[in-house]
Amino acid sequence: MSGAEASVQSVRAYVRSRGRTPRGLLDRYVSGFGLVMLIAVLGRPLSTVLTGLAGPVDPARMSAGAALVALALAGFLFAARAMGPVLLPPADASWLLLSPLNRRHVLARTGRVLIMVAVVAGAALGLGMLAVLGAPDQLVWRLLGALVLGVSAAVGGTALAVLGQASPSWQFWLTAAMVALLVLAVVAVSGQARTVLAIAASAPLSTVATAASAAVVVSALLVRRAWASLDRIPTRTLLASSTRAGHVANAAVGLDPGALTWIAEDNHWRARKLRSRRWPSLPAPLALAWQDWRRLARRPGRLAAMAGAAALPVVPAQAGAGPVALGAVVLAGALAVAAASVSGARRDHDNPALSRIIGVGHRSALAARALLPTLLSGAWATLALACLSASASLALDGLGPWAGVGAAGLSAFAGGWWLFGPLVAPALAAGALRMARRGPVDHSMPVIDTPGGAIPTGPLLWAATGTDLAVLGCLPAVAALLSPPGALGGFLAAQGVVGVLTLVAYVWRR
C-alpha cells in the first residue's frame, strides 16, 4: 500500500471515528438478513421470468423491443453525464478534494460505486436484450452471454462518461455514442433492422461468445483509461457535480421533486454568456411572457428533442399496445412538453415582484404565459397523433415496418384523430400551469393504510395536482379512446369546447 493511499484511508478513518458509532455485529446481521429476504422475495418471480424467456420471439415485435433497449442505454448514458458521473459528497468535495491528498485515491471510492451501479444497470439491460431476441436453445448460455453484453455496454458507457468528464474530446465521443443509439432506435422502429435482429436472435453460441468477449475487452480498455484519468478531472467540474448531487440529495430526502426541475434549470443557465437583444414592442402581458419564448428559442436542442419525441408513441404501438395505452402516452407526452415551458409562471408564483413592477395584472400575466404551452402541446400532440394515424394506415395495408405486426391497437387511430391535437392543447396548458404553481409536498397530511400498503397522501396529492385538471379538460378525448366511435365529429366539438372552458376557468379563478 502506498503512502498516499494510506493517508487517504487514515483521513477517512479519522472522520469516521469522530462521526457516528461504528457498525456493530447487529448492524451487519440486519443488513445480511435484509439481503436474504430480498433474494427470497425476488427469487421466484425472477426465475419465472427467466424461464419464460426460453423459446423464439415473434420477429414482428423485435424491432420495438430493440428500440426500447437502445433508448434505455442512451438514457443511462445521458443520466451518467448529467450527474457527473464522478462526484463526491459535499463534505469530501470541500475538504479532501482541495487537500494535497492523491486525487485518484480520493476518487477511488466513487469509481467503485460507479462500477457497481453500472453492473446492476447492465444486468437489467442484458435481461431486456434477451427478452427482445429470445433464447431458441441453450437458455443458460444465452442468458449468460446477454448479461455479459449488457454489463459490458453499461460499464463501458460509464467509463466513457468518466473520460468525457476529464476531457472535452471524450465528451464528443460520448455524445456520438448517444446519437448512434438514437439512430439505432429509429432504424429499428422503421423495420429496416428486422433481418439483422432475426440473424442475431438465431446466432450460434460461438458467435455470442465471440461478441461477448470483444465487448469485455473494449469495456476493460475503457475502464482502464477512465481509472487513469481520475486525477485529471478538473476541480471545478468535480465541485459542480458534487454541488448538483447535494441539491438532488436534499430534494430526495425532503421528498420535494419540484426542486429537481429548479436545479436542472439553474444548472443550465449558470455561467452562460447570453447576448442582449432588443425587446419587441408588445403589450405589457405579452412582453412579460416573451421571456418564456426567448428562453425556449435559446435551447434549440430541447426543441429538437421535443420534435423527435413525437415519434415515440409509435414504439409501444409496434409492440402491440392498445388504443387506451397509446392515447395515455400521447396525452402524457403533450403534458410534459407543456410543463417544460411554464417556468415563467412558476417564477411569478414564487416571486410576483416582476409582474407588479411592470404593472401587469395577475390574470393577464397568466393568460399571456398560457400561449406558449398551448402552442407546444398542441403541435406535439398533433404530430404524435399524425404519426399514429400514418402507422395505422400502413398496418392495415400490411406495408413497410408494420408488415406482420398486429394492428389491434393502431386501428382505432385511423382517420382524423390528429384533429384532437390542437383541441386538447388548452386543457393541457391549464394542467401545466397548475403544476407549475403548486407548492412543496405537504408531509403533514395523513397516511392511509390500504391492503396494498400505506399510502402517504401528501406526495399523492402533489403528484395529482395539475394532472387532474388536464384529465378533466381532456374527458371527451379520453371517452373517444375508451370507446372508439365511428364518427369523431361530436367528440371533436365537445373537446374543443371543454378544452377552452378549462383554460379560461383556470385563468379566471386564479
PDB file of N, CA, C and O in Angstrom, residues 14 59 66 89 266 345 350 363 379 459 486 492:
ATOM      1  N   TYR A  14     -10.193   8.662  10.467  1.00  0.00           N
ATOM      2  CA  TYR A  14     -10.295   9.705  11.497  1.00  0.00           C
ATOM      3  C   TYR A  14     -11.683  10.358  11.469  1.00  0.00           C
ATOM      4  O   TYR A  14     -12.301  10.609  12.507  1.00  0.00           O
ATOM      5  N   PRO A  59     -40.798 -12.333 -34.568  1.00  0.00           N
ATOM      6  CA  PRO A  59     -39.892 -11.386 -35.254  1.00  0.00           C
ATOM      7  C   PRO A  59     -40.531 -10.019 -35.484  1.00  0.00           C
ATOM      8  O   PRO A  59     -39.825  -9.015 -35.552  1.00  0.00           O
ATOM      9  N   ALA A  66     -35.989  -3.815 -29.595  1.00  0.00           N
ATOM     10  CA  ALA A  66     -34.627  -3.317 -29.796  1.00  0.00           C
ATOM     11  C   ALA A  66     -34.571  -1.793 -29.653  1.00  0.00           C
ATOM     12  O   ALA A  66     -33.600  -1.243 -29.104  1.00  0.00           O
ATOM     13  N   PRO A  89     -19.342  13.434  -1.968  1.00  0.00           N
ATOM     14  CA  PRO A  89     -20.227  14.113  -1.021  1.00  0.00           C
ATOM     15  C   PRO A  89     -19.736  15.548  -0.787  1.00  0.00           C
ATOM     16  O   PRO A  89     -18.538  15.827  -0.908  1.00  0.00           O
ATOM     17  N   ASP A 266     -31.528  25.854 -13.307  1.00  0.00           N
ATOM     18  CA  ASP A 266     -30.452  26.757 -12.876  1.00  0.00           C
ATOM     19  C   ASP A 266     -29.093  26.261 -13.353  1.00  0.00           C
ATOM     20  O   ASP A 266     -28.220  27.068 -13.711  1.00  0.00           O
ATOM     21  N   ALA A 345     -44.250  31.124 -15.332  1.00  0.00           N
ATOM     22  CA  ALA A 345     -45.400  31.114 -14.417  1.00  0.00           C
ATOM     23  C   ALA A 345     -44.977  30.650 -13.027  1.00  0.00           C
ATOM     24  O   ALA A 345     -45.483  31.144 -12.015  1.00  0.00           O
ATOM     25  N   ASP A 350     -43.709  32.164  -7.330  1.00  0.00           N
ATOM     26  CA  ASP A 350     -42.785  32.248  -6.196  1.00  0.00           C
ATOM     27  C   ASP A 350     -42.438  33.681  -5.851  1.00  0.00           C
ATOM     28  O   ASP A 350     -42.240  34.022  -4.681  1.00  0.00           O
ATOM     29  N   ARG A 363     -54.233  37.862 -13.662  1.00  0.00           N
ATOM     30  CA  ARG A 363     -54.883  37.035 -14.690  1.00  0.00           C
ATOM     31  C   ARG A 363     -54.296  37.307 -16.071  1.00  0.00           C
ATOM     32  O   ARG A 363     -54.153  36.393 -16.885  1.00  0.00           O
ATOM     33  N   ALA A 379     -49.022  21.353 -30.895  1.00  0.00           N
ATOM     34  CA  ALA A 379     -48.200  20.888 -32.018  1.00  0.00           C
ATOM     35  C   ALA A 379     -47.671  19.485 -31.765  1.00  0.00           C
ATOM     36  O   ALA A 379     -47.650  18.627 -32.672  1.00  0.00           O
ATOM     37  N   PRO A 459     -47.532  13.355  -0.868  1.00  0.00           N
ATOM     38  CA  PRO A 459     -46.939  13.199  -2.210  1.00  0.00           C
ATOM     39  C   PRO A 459     -47.960  12.818  -3.272  1.00  0.00           C
ATOM     40  O   PRO A 459     -47.821  13.203  -4.432  1.00  0.00           O
ATOM     41  N   GLY A 486     -67.523   5.588 -34.522  1.00  0.00           N
ATOM     42  CA  GLY A 486     -67.427   5.541 -35.974  1.00  0.00           C
ATOM     43  C   GLY A 486     -67.153   6.910 -36.561  1.00  0.00           C
ATOM     44  O   GLY A 486     -66.401   7.044 -37.526  1.00  0.00           O
ATOM     45  N   LEU A 492     -64.972  15.669 -31.234  1.00  0.00           N
ATOM     46  CA  LEU A 492     -64.082  16.798 -31.534  1.00  0.00           C
ATOM     47  C   LEU A 492     -64.704  18.112 -31.090  1.00  0.00           C
ATOM     48  O   LEU A 492     -64.026  18.964 -30.496  1.00  0.00           O
TER      49      LEU A 492
END
